[in-house]
PDB file of C-alpha atoms in Angstrom:
ATOM      1  CA  UNK A   1       0.000   0.000   0.000  1.00 53.00           C
ATOM      2  CA  UNK A   2       2.775   2.422   0.993  1.00 54.00           C
ATOM      3  CA  UNK A   3       4.691   1.657  -2.206  1.00 53.00           C
ATOM      4  CA  UNK A   4       1.552   2.240  -4.280  1.00 53.00           C
ATOM      5  CA  UNK A   5       0.889   5.594  -2.604  1.00 54.00           C
ATOM      6  CA  UNK A   6       4.472   6.788  -3.135  1.00 51.00           C
ATOM      7  CA  UNK A   7       4.299   5.873  -6.839  1.00 59.00           C
ATOM      8  CA  UNK A   8       0.975   7.641  -7.428  1.00 66.00           C
ATOM      9  CA  UNK A   9       0.978  10.815  -9.622  1.00 70.00           C
ATOM     10  CA  UNK A  10       0.131  13.195  -6.735  1.00 68.00           C
ATOM     11  CA  UNK A  11       2.941  11.766  -4.597  1.00 67.00           C
ATOM     12  CA  UNK A  12       5.427  12.007  -7.468  1.00 69.00           C
ATOM     13  CA  UNK A  13       4.368  15.617  -8.146  1.00 73.00           C
ATOM     14  CA  UNK A  14       4.742  16.538  -4.466  1.00 77.00           C
ATOM     15  CA  UNK A  15       8.147  14.860  -4.282  1.00 73.00           C
ATOM     16  CA  UNK A  16       9.343  16.712  -7.391  1.00 77.00           C
ATOM     17  CA  UNK A  17       8.208  20.061  -6.012  1.00 79.00           C
ATOM     18  CA  UNK A  18       9.914  19.368  -2.702  1.00 79.00           C
ATOM     19  CA  UNK A  19      13.136  18.423  -4.514  1.00 80.00           C
ATOM     20  CA  UNK A  20      13.082  21.695  -6.468  1.00 84.00           C
ATOM     21  CA  UNK A  21      12.518  23.624  -3.245  1.00 82.00           C
ATOM     22  CA  UNK A  22      15.500  21.949  -1.586  1.00 77.00           C
ATOM     23  CA  UNK A  23      17.754  22.482  -4.618  1.00 87.00           C
ATOM     24  CA  UNK A  24      16.819  26.170  -4.798  1.00 83.00           C
ATOM     25  CA  UNK A  25      17.637  26.556  -1.107  1.00 79.00           C
ATOM     26  CA  UNK A  26      21.016  24.873  -1.651  1.00 83.00           C
ATOM     27  CA  UNK A  27      21.791  27.332  -4.465  1.00 86.00           C
ATOM     28  CA  UNK A  28      21.367  30.255  -2.058  1.00 85.00           C
ATOM     29  CA  UNK A  29      24.427  29.291  -0.047  1.00 83.00           C
ATOM     30  CA  UNK A  30      28.010  28.353  -0.899  1.00 93.00           C
ATOM     31  CA  UNK A  31      28.117  25.477  -3.383  1.00 94.00           C
ATOM     32  CA  UNK A  32      30.991  22.983  -3.609  1.00 96.00           C
ATOM     33  CA  UNK A  33      32.606  23.571  -6.964  1.00 96.00           C
ATOM     34  CA  UNK A  34      34.217  20.131  -7.175  1.00 98.00           C
ATOM     35  CA  UNK A  35      32.507  17.005  -5.825  1.00 98.00           C
ATOM     36  CA  UNK A  36      34.002  13.482  -5.954  1.00 98.00           C
ATOM     37  CA  UNK A  37      31.963  10.292  -5.593  1.00 98.00           C
ATOM     38  CA  UNK A  38      33.143   6.800  -4.638  1.00 98.00           C
ATOM     39  CA  UNK A  39      30.209   4.663  -5.805  1.00 97.00           C
ATOM     40  CA  UNK A  40      30.713   1.695  -3.512  1.00 97.00           C
ATOM     41  CA  UNK A  41      28.257  -1.093  -2.770  1.00 97.00           C
ATOM     42  CA  UNK A  42      26.720  -2.219  -6.073  1.00 96.00           C
ATOM     43  CA  UNK A  43      27.784  -5.861  -5.616  1.00 95.00           C
ATOM     44  CA  UNK A  44      26.679  -6.008  -1.990  1.00 97.00           C
ATOM     45  CA  UNK A  45      23.340  -4.460  -2.957  1.00 97.00           C
ATOM     46  CA  UNK A  46      22.863  -7.197  -5.567  1.00 97.00           C
ATOM     47  CA  UNK A  47      23.752  -9.939  -3.080  1.00 96.00           C
ATOM     48  CA  UNK A  48      21.505  -8.460  -0.408  1.00 96.00           C
ATOM     49  CA  UNK A  49      18.534  -8.272  -2.786  1.00 97.00           C
ATOM     50  CA  UNK A  50      19.208 -11.631  -4.511  1.00 96.00           C
ATOM     51  CA  UNK A  51      19.692 -10.175  -7.986  1.00 96.00           C
ATOM     52  CA  UNK A  52      22.448 -10.548 -10.583  1.00 94.00           C
ATOM     53  CA  UNK A  53      25.640  -8.558  -9.961  1.00 93.00           C
ATOM     54  CA  UNK A  54      25.266  -6.878 -13.352  1.00 92.00           C
ATOM     55  CA  UNK A  55      21.802  -5.661 -12.345  1.00 95.00           C
ATOM     56  CA  UNK A  56      23.294  -4.169  -9.184  1.00 96.00           C
ATOM     57  CA  UNK A  57      25.792  -2.224 -11.300  1.00 95.00           C
ATOM     58  CA  UNK A  58      22.995  -1.169 -13.646  1.00 94.00           C
ATOM     59  CA  UNK A  59      20.943   0.185 -10.743  1.00 96.00           C
ATOM     60  CA  UNK A  60      24.076   1.966  -9.524  1.00 96.00           C
ATOM     61  CA  UNK A  61      24.421   3.745 -12.871  1.00 95.00           C
ATOM     62  CA  UNK A  62      20.800   4.883 -12.630  1.00 95.00           C
ATOM     63  CA  UNK A  63      21.493   6.286  -9.152  1.00 96.00           C
ATOM     64  CA  UNK A  64      24.511   8.140 -10.561  1.00 96.00           C
ATOM     65  CA  UNK A  65      22.422   9.848 -13.259  1.00 94.00           C
ATOM     66  CA  UNK A  66      20.025  11.196 -10.617  1.00 94.00           C
ATOM     67  CA  UNK A  67      22.843  12.473  -8.394  1.00 97.00           C
ATOM     68  CA  UNK A  68      24.586  14.111 -11.355  1.00 97.00           C
ATOM     69  CA  UNK A  69      21.423  16.001 -12.218  1.00 94.00           C
ATOM     70  CA  UNK A  70      21.174  17.332  -8.666  1.00 95.00           C
ATOM     71  CA  UNK A  71      24.845  18.379  -8.780  1.00 96.00           C
ATOM     72  CA  UNK A  72      24.638  20.304 -12.040  1.00 96.00           C
ATOM     73  CA  UNK A  73      21.229  21.794 -11.230  1.00 94.00           C
ATOM     74  CA  UNK A  74      22.613  23.011  -7.884  1.00 94.00           C
ATOM     75  CA  UNK A  75      25.596  24.709  -9.526  1.00 94.00           C
ATOM     76  CA  UNK A  76      28.433  22.231  -8.968  1.00 96.00           C
ATOM     77  CA  UNK A  77      31.035  22.864 -11.676  1.00 97.00           C
ATOM     78  CA  UNK A  78      32.967  19.573 -11.633  1.00 98.00           C
ATOM     79  CA  UNK A  79      31.941  16.071 -10.596  1.00 98.00           C
ATOM     80  CA  UNK A  80      34.572  13.308 -10.481  1.00 98.00           C
ATOM     81  CA  UNK A  81      33.299   9.738 -10.142  1.00 98.00           C
ATOM     82  CA  UNK A  82      35.269   6.583  -9.333  1.00 98.00           C
ATOM     83  CA  UNK A  83      33.684   4.366 -11.979  1.00 96.00           C
ATOM     84  CA  UNK A  84      36.247   1.549 -12.167  1.00 96.00           C
ATOM     85  CA  UNK A  85      39.515   0.933 -10.359  1.00 97.00           C
ATOM     86  CA  UNK A  86      42.495  -0.643 -12.082  1.00 97.00           C
ATOM     87  CA  UNK A  87      42.330  -3.163  -9.240  1.00 96.00           C
ATOM     88  CA  UNK A  88      38.830  -4.180 -10.392  1.00 96.00           C
ATOM     89  CA  UNK A  89      40.386  -6.109 -13.291  1.00 96.00           C
ATOM     90  CA  UNK A  90      41.156  -8.773 -10.679  1.00 95.00           C
ATOM     91  CA  UNK A  91      37.437  -9.527 -10.407  1.00 94.00           C
ATOM     92  CA  UNK A  92      35.868 -12.453 -12.329  1.00 94.00           C
ATOM     93  CA  UNK A  93      36.087 -11.936 -16.083  1.00 94.00           C
ATOM     94  CA  UNK A  94      32.324 -12.194 -16.617  1.00 92.00           C
ATOM     95  CA  UNK A  95      31.745  -9.369 -14.116  1.00 93.00           C
ATOM     96  CA  UNK A  96      34.395  -7.160 -15.711  1.00 95.00           C
ATOM     97  CA  UNK A  97      32.897  -7.736 -19.168  1.00 95.00           C
ATOM     98  CA  UNK A  98      29.399  -6.976 -17.880  1.00 93.00           C
ATOM     99  CA  UNK A  99      30.667  -3.722 -16.362  1.00 93.00           C
ATOM    100  CA  UNK A 100      32.294  -2.742 -19.645  1.00 95.00           C
ATOM    101  CA  UNK A 101      29.032  -3.303 -21.511  1.00 95.00           C
ATOM    102  CA  UNK A 102      27.080  -1.256 -18.960  1.00 94.00           C
ATOM    103  CA  UNK A 103      29.577   1.610 -19.247  1.00 94.00           C
ATOM    104  CA  UNK A 104      29.314   1.559 -23.042  1.00 94.00           C
ATOM    105  CA  UNK A 105      25.523   1.787 -22.914  1.00 93.00           C
ATOM    106  CA  UNK A 106      25.330   4.393 -20.148  1.00 92.00           C
ATOM    107  CA  UNK A 107      27.963   6.703 -21.651  1.00 92.00           C
ATOM    108  CA  UNK A 108      26.073   6.772 -24.933  1.00 89.00           C
ATOM    109  CA  UNK A 109      22.804   7.455 -23.096  1.00 89.00           C
ATOM    110  CA  UNK A 110      24.321  10.316 -21.080  1.00 88.00           C
ATOM    111  CA  UNK A 111      25.626  11.978 -24.228  1.00 87.00           C
ATOM    112  CA  UNK A 112      22.545  11.543 -26.409  1.00 82.00           C
ATOM    113  CA  UNK A 113      20.880  14.656 -27.741  1.00 72.00           C
ATOM    114  CA  UNK A 114      18.568  16.152 -25.141  1.00 72.00           C
ATOM    115  CA  UNK A 115      19.923  14.027 -22.315  1.00 85.00           C
ATOM    116  CA  UNK A 116      21.756  14.995 -19.130  1.00 92.00           C
ATOM    117  CA  UNK A 117      25.124  16.199 -20.461  1.00 94.00           C
ATOM    118  CA  UNK A 118      23.640  18.262 -23.287  1.00 94.00           C
ATOM    119  CA  UNK A 119      20.912  19.736 -21.073  1.00 93.00           C
ATOM    120  CA  UNK A 120      23.447  21.004 -18.512  1.00 95.00           C
ATOM    121  CA  UNK A 121      26.264  21.612 -21.056  1.00 95.00           C
ATOM    122  CA  UNK A 122      28.622  19.161 -19.352  1.00 96.00           C
ATOM    123  CA  UNK A 123      31.906  18.161 -20.955  1.00 96.00           C
ATOM    124  CA  UNK A 124      32.832  14.500 -20.394  1.00 96.00           C
ATOM    125  CA  UNK A 125      36.423  13.584 -19.494  1.00 96.00           C
ATOM    126  CA  UNK A 126      37.423   9.930 -19.111  1.00 97.00           C
ATOM    127  CA  UNK A 127      40.494   9.676 -16.857  1.00 97.00           C
ATOM    128  CA  UNK A 128      42.662   6.630 -16.339  1.00 97.00           C
ATOM    129  CA  UNK A 129      44.881   4.005 -17.923  1.00 97.00           C
ATOM    130  CA  UNK A 130      43.458   3.731 -21.435  1.00 95.00           C
ATOM    131  CA  UNK A 131      45.733   0.915 -22.582  1.00 95.00           C
ATOM    132  CA  UNK A 132      43.922  -1.521 -20.253  1.00 97.00           C
ATOM    133  CA  UNK A 133      40.620  -1.091 -22.101  1.00 96.00           C
ATOM    134  CA  UNK A 134      39.303  -3.096 -25.047  1.00 95.00           C
ATOM    135  CA  UNK A 135      39.218  -1.356 -28.456  1.00 96.00           C
ATOM    136  CA  UNK A 136      35.398  -1.398 -28.584  1.00 96.00           C
ATOM    137  CA  UNK A 137      35.204   0.322 -25.190  1.00 96.00           C
ATOM    138  CA  UNK A 138      37.775   2.924 -26.248  1.00 96.00           C
ATOM    139  CA  UNK A 139      35.763   3.624 -29.386  1.00 96.00           C
ATOM    140  CA  UNK A 140      32.642   4.391 -27.334  1.00 95.00           C
ATOM    141  CA  UNK A 141      34.632   6.511 -24.864  1.00 96.00           C
ATOM    142  CA  UNK A 142      36.261   8.587 -27.597  1.00 96.00           C
ATOM    143  CA  UNK A 143      32.900   9.076 -29.300  1.00 95.00           C
ATOM    144  CA  UNK A 144      31.264  10.242 -26.063  1.00 94.00           C
ATOM    145  CA  UNK A 145      34.116  12.651 -25.287  1.00 95.00           C
ATOM    146  CA  UNK A 146      33.961  14.025 -28.840  1.00 95.00           C
ATOM    147  CA  UNK A 147      30.192  14.596 -28.599  1.00 94.00           C
ATOM    148  CA  UNK A 148      30.544  16.744 -25.465  1.00 95.00           C
ATOM    149  CA  UNK A 149      33.876  18.491 -26.019  1.00 94.00           C
ATOM    150  CA  UNK A 150      32.265  21.836 -26.929  1.00 95.00           C
ATOM    151  CA  UNK A 151      30.232  22.036 -23.688  1.00 95.00           C
ATOM    152  CA  UNK A 152      31.862  24.456 -21.237  1.00 93.00           C
ATOM    153  CA  UNK A 153      29.452  24.999 -18.339  1.00 95.00           C
ATOM    154  CA  UNK A 154      30.526  21.980 -16.254  1.00 97.00           C
ATOM    155  CA  UNK A 155      32.766  18.892 -16.342  1.00 97.00           C
ATOM    156  CA  UNK A 156      32.150  15.225 -15.546  1.00 97.00           C
ATOM    157  CA  UNK A 157      35.392  13.376 -14.814  1.00 98.00           C
ATOM    158  CA  UNK A 158      34.747   9.660 -15.314  1.00 97.00           C
ATOM    159  CA  UNK A 159      37.644   7.750 -13.719  1.00 98.00           C
ATOM    160  CA  UNK A 160      37.840   4.520 -15.697  1.00 97.00           C
ATOM    161  CA  UNK A 161      40.077   2.570 -15.082  1.00 97.00           C
ATOM    162  CA  UNK A 162      41.856   4.629 -12.464  1.00 98.00           C
ATOM    163  CA  UNK A 163      44.003   4.632  -9.352  1.00 98.00           C
ATOM    164  CA  UNK A 164      45.595   7.617  -7.703  1.00 98.00           C
ATOM    165  CA  UNK A 165      49.015   5.955  -7.724  1.00 97.00           C
ATOM    166  CA  UNK A 166      48.846   5.592 -11.499  1.00 97.00           C
ATOM    167  CA  UNK A 167      47.725   9.220 -11.862  1.00 98.00           C
ATOM    168  CA  UNK A 168      50.544  10.553  -9.680  1.00 97.00           C
ATOM    169  CA  UNK A 169      53.203   8.430 -11.421  1.00 97.00           C
ATOM    170  CA  UNK A 170      51.880   9.625 -14.807  1.00 96.00           C
ATOM    171  CA  UNK A 171      52.104  13.227 -13.592  1.00 96.00           C
ATOM    172  CA  UNK A 172      55.738  12.729 -12.555  1.00 94.00           C
ATOM    173  CA  UNK A 173      56.559  11.043 -15.864  1.00 93.00           C
ATOM    174  CA  UNK A 174      54.929  13.837 -17.891  1.00 93.00           C
ATOM    175  CA  UNK A 175      56.597  16.529 -15.795  1.00 92.00           C
ATOM    176  CA  UNK A 176      60.101  15.107 -16.191  1.00 90.00           C
ATOM    177  CA  UNK A 177      59.490  14.688 -19.933  1.00 89.00           C
ATOM    178  CA  UNK A 178      58.695  18.396 -20.378  1.00 86.00           C
ATOM    179  CA  UNK A 179      60.886  19.791 -23.199  1.00 86.00           C
ATOM    180  CA  UNK A 180      63.567  22.129 -21.889  1.00 81.00           C
ATOM    181  CA  UNK A 181      63.254  21.018 -18.251  1.00 80.00           C
ATOM    182  CA  UNK A 182      66.779  20.680 -16.872  1.00 76.00           C
ATOM    183  CA  UNK A 183      66.465  21.845 -13.269  1.00 84.00           C
ATOM    184  CA  UNK A 184      64.523  19.165 -11.414  1.00 83.00           C
ATOM    185  CA  UNK A 185      64.803  21.245  -8.221  1.00 86.00           C
ATOM    186  CA  UNK A 186      62.340  23.654  -9.836  1.00 88.00           C
ATOM    187  CA  UNK A 187      59.564  21.036  -9.788  1.00 90.00           C
ATOM    188  CA  UNK A 188      56.956  22.010  -7.189  1.00 92.00           C
ATOM    189  CA  UNK A 189      53.626  20.650  -5.967  1.00 93.00           C
ATOM    190  CA  UNK A 190      51.929  23.031  -8.395  1.00 94.00           C
ATOM    191  CA  UNK A 191      54.001  21.604 -11.255  1.00 93.00           C
ATOM    192  CA  UNK A 192      52.794  18.083 -10.547  1.00 95.00           C
ATOM    193  CA  UNK A 193      49.217  19.284 -10.012  1.00 95.00           C
ATOM    194  CA  UNK A 194      49.305  20.854 -13.489  1.00 95.00           C
ATOM    195  CA  UNK A 195      50.134  17.426 -14.956  1.00 95.00           C
ATOM    196  CA  UNK A 196      47.454  15.417 -13.137  1.00 97.00           C
ATOM    197  CA  UNK A 197      44.456  14.025 -15.034  1.00 97.00           C
ATOM    198  CA  UNK A 198      42.331  16.636 -13.219  1.00 97.00           C
ATOM    199  CA  UNK A 199      44.534  19.588 -14.249  1.00 96.00           C
ATOM    200  CA  UNK A 200      42.483  22.738 -14.726  1.00 93.00           C
ATOM    201  CA  UNK A 201      39.709  21.658 -12.351  1.00 96.00           C
ATOM    202  CA  UNK A 202      38.852  23.535  -9.140  1.00 95.00           C
ATOM    203  CA  UNK A 203      40.253  22.193  -5.855  1.00 96.00           C
ATOM    204  CA  UNK A 204      38.329  19.247  -4.450  1.00 98.00           C
ATOM    205  CA  UNK A 205      35.702  20.546  -2.008  1.00 97.00           C
ATOM    206  CA  UNK A 206      33.706  17.446  -1.134  1.00 98.00           C
ATOM    207  CA  UNK A 207      34.326  13.693  -1.388  1.00 98.00           C
ATOM    208  CA  UNK A 208      31.523  11.224  -0.656  1.00 98.00           C
ATOM    209  CA  UNK A 209      31.850   7.474  -0.285  1.00 98.00           C
ATOM    210  CA  UNK A 210      28.913   5.146   0.208  1.00 98.00           C
ATOM    211  CA  UNK A 211      28.658   1.648   1.768  1.00 96.00           C
ATOM    212  CA  UNK A 212      29.929   2.659   5.211  1.00 95.00           C
ATOM    213  CA  UNK A 213      33.551   1.835   4.335  1.00 95.00           C
ATOM    214  CA  UNK A 214      35.864   4.554   5.695  1.00 96.00           C
ATOM    215  CA  UNK A 215      38.788   4.622   3.282  1.00 96.00           C
ATOM    216  CA  UNK A 216      39.692   6.334  -0.016  1.00 96.00           C
ATOM    217  CA  UNK A 217      40.764   3.166  -1.880  1.00 97.00           C
ATOM    218  CA  UNK A 218      43.439   4.884  -3.972  1.00 98.00           C
ATOM    219  CA  UNK A 219      41.110   7.641  -5.222  1.00 98.00           C
ATOM    220  CA  UNK A 220      41.966  11.354  -5.446  1.00 98.00           C
ATOM    221  CA  UNK A 221      44.788  11.022  -2.913  1.00 97.00           C
ATOM    222  CA  UNK A 222      46.665  14.034  -4.293  1.00 97.00           C
ATOM    223  CA  UNK A 223      43.547  16.178  -4.755  1.00 97.00           C
ATOM    224  CA  UNK A 224      42.338  15.751  -1.147  1.00 97.00           C
ATOM    225  CA  UNK A 225      43.660  18.744   0.805  1.00 94.00           C
ATOM    226  CA  UNK A 226      43.147  20.448   4.171  1.00 91.00           C
ATOM    227  CA  UNK A 227      39.819  21.997   3.132  1.00 93.00           C
ATOM    228  CA  UNK A 228      38.357  18.883   1.481  1.00 96.00           C
ATOM    229  CA  UNK A 229      35.344  17.602   3.403  1.00 97.00           C
ATOM    230  CA  UNK A 230      35.167  13.782   3.330  1.00 98.00           C
ATOM    231  CA  UNK A 231      31.808  12.164   4.079  1.00 98.00           C
ATOM    232  CA  UNK A 232      31.317   8.424   4.564  1.00 98.00           C
ATOM    233  CA  UNK A 233      27.675   7.397   4.114  1.00 98.00           C
ATOM    234  CA  UNK A 234      26.323   4.195   5.632  1.00 96.00           C
ATOM    235  CA  UNK A 235      24.226   3.039   2.675  1.00 97.00           C
ATOM    236  CA  UNK A 236      24.982   1.141  -0.520  1.00 98.00           C
ATOM    237  CA  UNK A 237      25.394   3.172  -3.697  1.00 98.00           C
ATOM    238  CA  UNK A 238      22.114   2.156  -5.422  1.00 97.00           C
ATOM    239  CA  UNK A 239      20.336   3.358  -2.248  1.00 97.00           C
ATOM    240  CA  UNK A 240      22.054   6.765  -2.340  1.00 98.00           C
ATOM    241  CA  UNK A 241      19.370   9.186  -3.505  1.00 95.00           C
ATOM    242  CA  UNK A 242      18.594  12.889  -3.516  1.00 93.00           C
ATOM    243  CA  UNK A 243      17.276  12.825   0.060  1.00 93.00           C
ATOM    244  CA  UNK A 244      20.599  11.452   1.317  1.00 96.00           C
ATOM    245  CA  UNK A 245      22.641  13.758  -0.924  1.00 96.00           C
ATOM    246  CA  UNK A 246      20.972  17.139  -0.384  1.00 94.00           C
ATOM    247  CA  UNK A 247      21.579  17.219   3.406  1.00 94.00           C
ATOM    248  CA  UNK A 248      25.283  16.672   2.678  1.00 96.00           C
ATOM    249  CA  UNK A 249      25.299  19.663   0.301  1.00 95.00           C
ATOM    250  CA  UNK A 250      23.449  21.782   2.864  1.00 93.00           C
ATOM    251  CA  UNK A 251      25.856  20.690   5.600  1.00 94.00           C
ATOM    252  CA  UNK A 252      28.847  21.553   3.423  1.00 95.00           C
ATOM    253  CA  UNK A 253      27.404  25.032   2.788  1.00 93.00           C
ATOM    254  CA  UNK A 254      26.836  25.632   6.526  1.00 93.00           C
ATOM    255  CA  UNK A 255      30.398  24.565   7.356  1.00 93.00           C
ATOM    256  CA  UNK A 256      31.761  26.706   4.528  1.00 93.00           C
ATOM    257  CA  UNK A 257      29.996  29.800   5.824  1.00 92.00           C
ATOM    258  CA  UNK A 258      31.461  29.203   9.302  1.00 91.00           C
ATOM    259  CA  UNK A 259      34.969  28.855   7.865  1.00 90.00           C
ATOM    260  CA  UNK A 260      34.500  32.015   5.772  1.00 89.00           C
ATOM    261  CA  UNK A 261      33.427  34.011   8.834  1.00 89.00           C
ATOM    262  CA  UNK A 262      36.463  32.711  10.720  1.00 89.00           C
ATOM    263  CA  UNK A 263      38.712  33.738   7.840  1.00 85.00           C
ATOM    264  CA  UNK A 264      39.977  30.194   7.393  1.00 83.00           C
ATOM    265  CA  UNK A 265      38.906  30.027   3.731  1.00 84.00           C
ATOM    266  CA  UNK A 266      38.327  32.677   1.071  1.00 80.00           C
ATOM    267  CA  UNK A 267      34.830  33.951   0.402  1.00 78.00           C
ATOM    268  CA  UNK A 268      33.584  32.857  -2.999  1.00 69.00           C
ATOM    269  CA  UNK A 269      31.612  35.529  -4.837  1.00 53.00           C
ATOM    270  CA  UNK A 270      29.712  35.515  -8.098  1.00 48.00           C
ATOM    271  CA  UNK A 271      31.672  37.045 -10.967  1.00 39.00           C
ATOM    272  CA  UNK A 272      35.033  36.509  -9.292  1.00 38.00           C
ATOM    273  CA  UNK A 273      35.680  32.792  -9.623  1.00 43.00           C
ATOM    274  CA  UNK A 274      39.225  32.450 -10.881  1.00 44.00           C
ATOM    275  CA  UNK A 275      39.585  29.470  -8.578  1.00 43.00           C
ATOM    276  CA  UNK A 276      36.854  27.560 -10.400  1.00 45.00           C
ATOM    277  CA  UNK A 277      37.704  28.317 -14.024  1.00 51.00           C
ATOM    278  CA  UNK A 278      37.549  25.169 -16.114  1.00 57.00           C
ATOM    279  CA  UNK A 279      40.728  24.782 -18.138  1.00 58.00           C
ATOM    280  CA  UNK A 280      39.364  22.465 -20.816  1.00 55.00           C
ATOM    281  CA  UNK A 281      42.292  23.098 -23.157  1.00 59.00           C
ATOM    282  CA  UNK A 282      44.738  21.863 -20.515  1.00 56.00           C
ATOM    283  CA  UNK A 283      42.716  18.716 -19.938  1.00 60.00           C
ATOM    284  CA  UNK A 284      42.489  17.994 -23.663  1.00 60.00           C
ATOM    285  CA  UNK A 285      46.266  18.357 -23.927  1.00 64.00           C
ATOM    286  CA  UNK A 286      46.736  15.760 -21.179  1.00 60.00           C
ATOM    287  CA  UNK A 287      44.230  13.425 -22.846  1.00 63.00           C
ATOM    288  CA  UNK A 288      46.168  13.650 -26.116  1.00 65.00           C
ATOM    289  CA  UNK A 289      49.357  12.760 -24.250  1.00 60.00           C
ATOM    290  CA  UNK A 290      47.590   9.747 -22.774  1.00 59.00           C
ATOM    291  CA  UNK A 291      46.474   8.573 -26.221  1.00 58.00           C
ATOM    292  CA  UNK A 292      49.992   9.056 -27.540  1.00 57.00           C
ATOM    293  CA  UNK A 293      51.359   6.830 -24.783  1.00 52.00           C
ATOM    294  CA  UNK A 294      48.824   4.121 -25.571  1.00 48.00           C
ATOM    295  CA  UNK A 295      49.762   4.151 -29.253  1.00 45.00           C
ATOM    296  CA  UNK A 296      53.331   3.228 -28.352  1.00 40.00           C
ATOM    297  CA  UNK A 297      52.267  -0.147 -26.851  1.00 35.00           C
TER     298      UNK A 297
END
């Protein structure tokens, strides 16, 4: 009975109106400009609900689409998601292949005309070790990136396959290979940051991990800094919805205002956002370097 009532047209209309009200209230305060998501718990959700693992991942991708819409509607400029770790290749082959097929389908859906990325003018960036992916997956990825490359309002960083250790080692390799670099003592933290996969993105404001596990699992280790708020949520990723996400955004805004009043962090104002400019050209340059490295294998 309860499920029927919640799925009725009046209940859906009321829920939608309430969501819009919450999102508008979030927009009134400070908004995190860069949000990272560790989407953990798809397999456990499938086991718990006695469904196929692939269906758990599929439901996780549907949850992601809803959270992305809230992010971009609220004014978040960059969202970075941990879609697939390099370590995940150690899982059973049938599960890895199923994940690859889901990613192919969902990336195409996200980029279709009139869908999420076009509606919010979001440029897709796929970050990670490309040479580990099958040619058919790379073809879909490159097509999706090409379809969205002219969007400049926001960025979706899709980490696939990715680990922070690989990103940092790639940054060091690219930095030391810079033409004309002879004084290695001149290499600074900023130099390495400029050669990360996320170069040109705003500093990481908020990192959320679901499933109740309290660790970063080799994700965004360099990007996490003293002002990054890390939130561990005790629910599985397919269960993570707008009503769990919005309070986190509100809480971040409240904490940000407190820190601004204390003078601990700078006040962000409209029209003066040099710290959140999206350097798409820099990211495209790094992507081209990554493709060049793959072609040498």
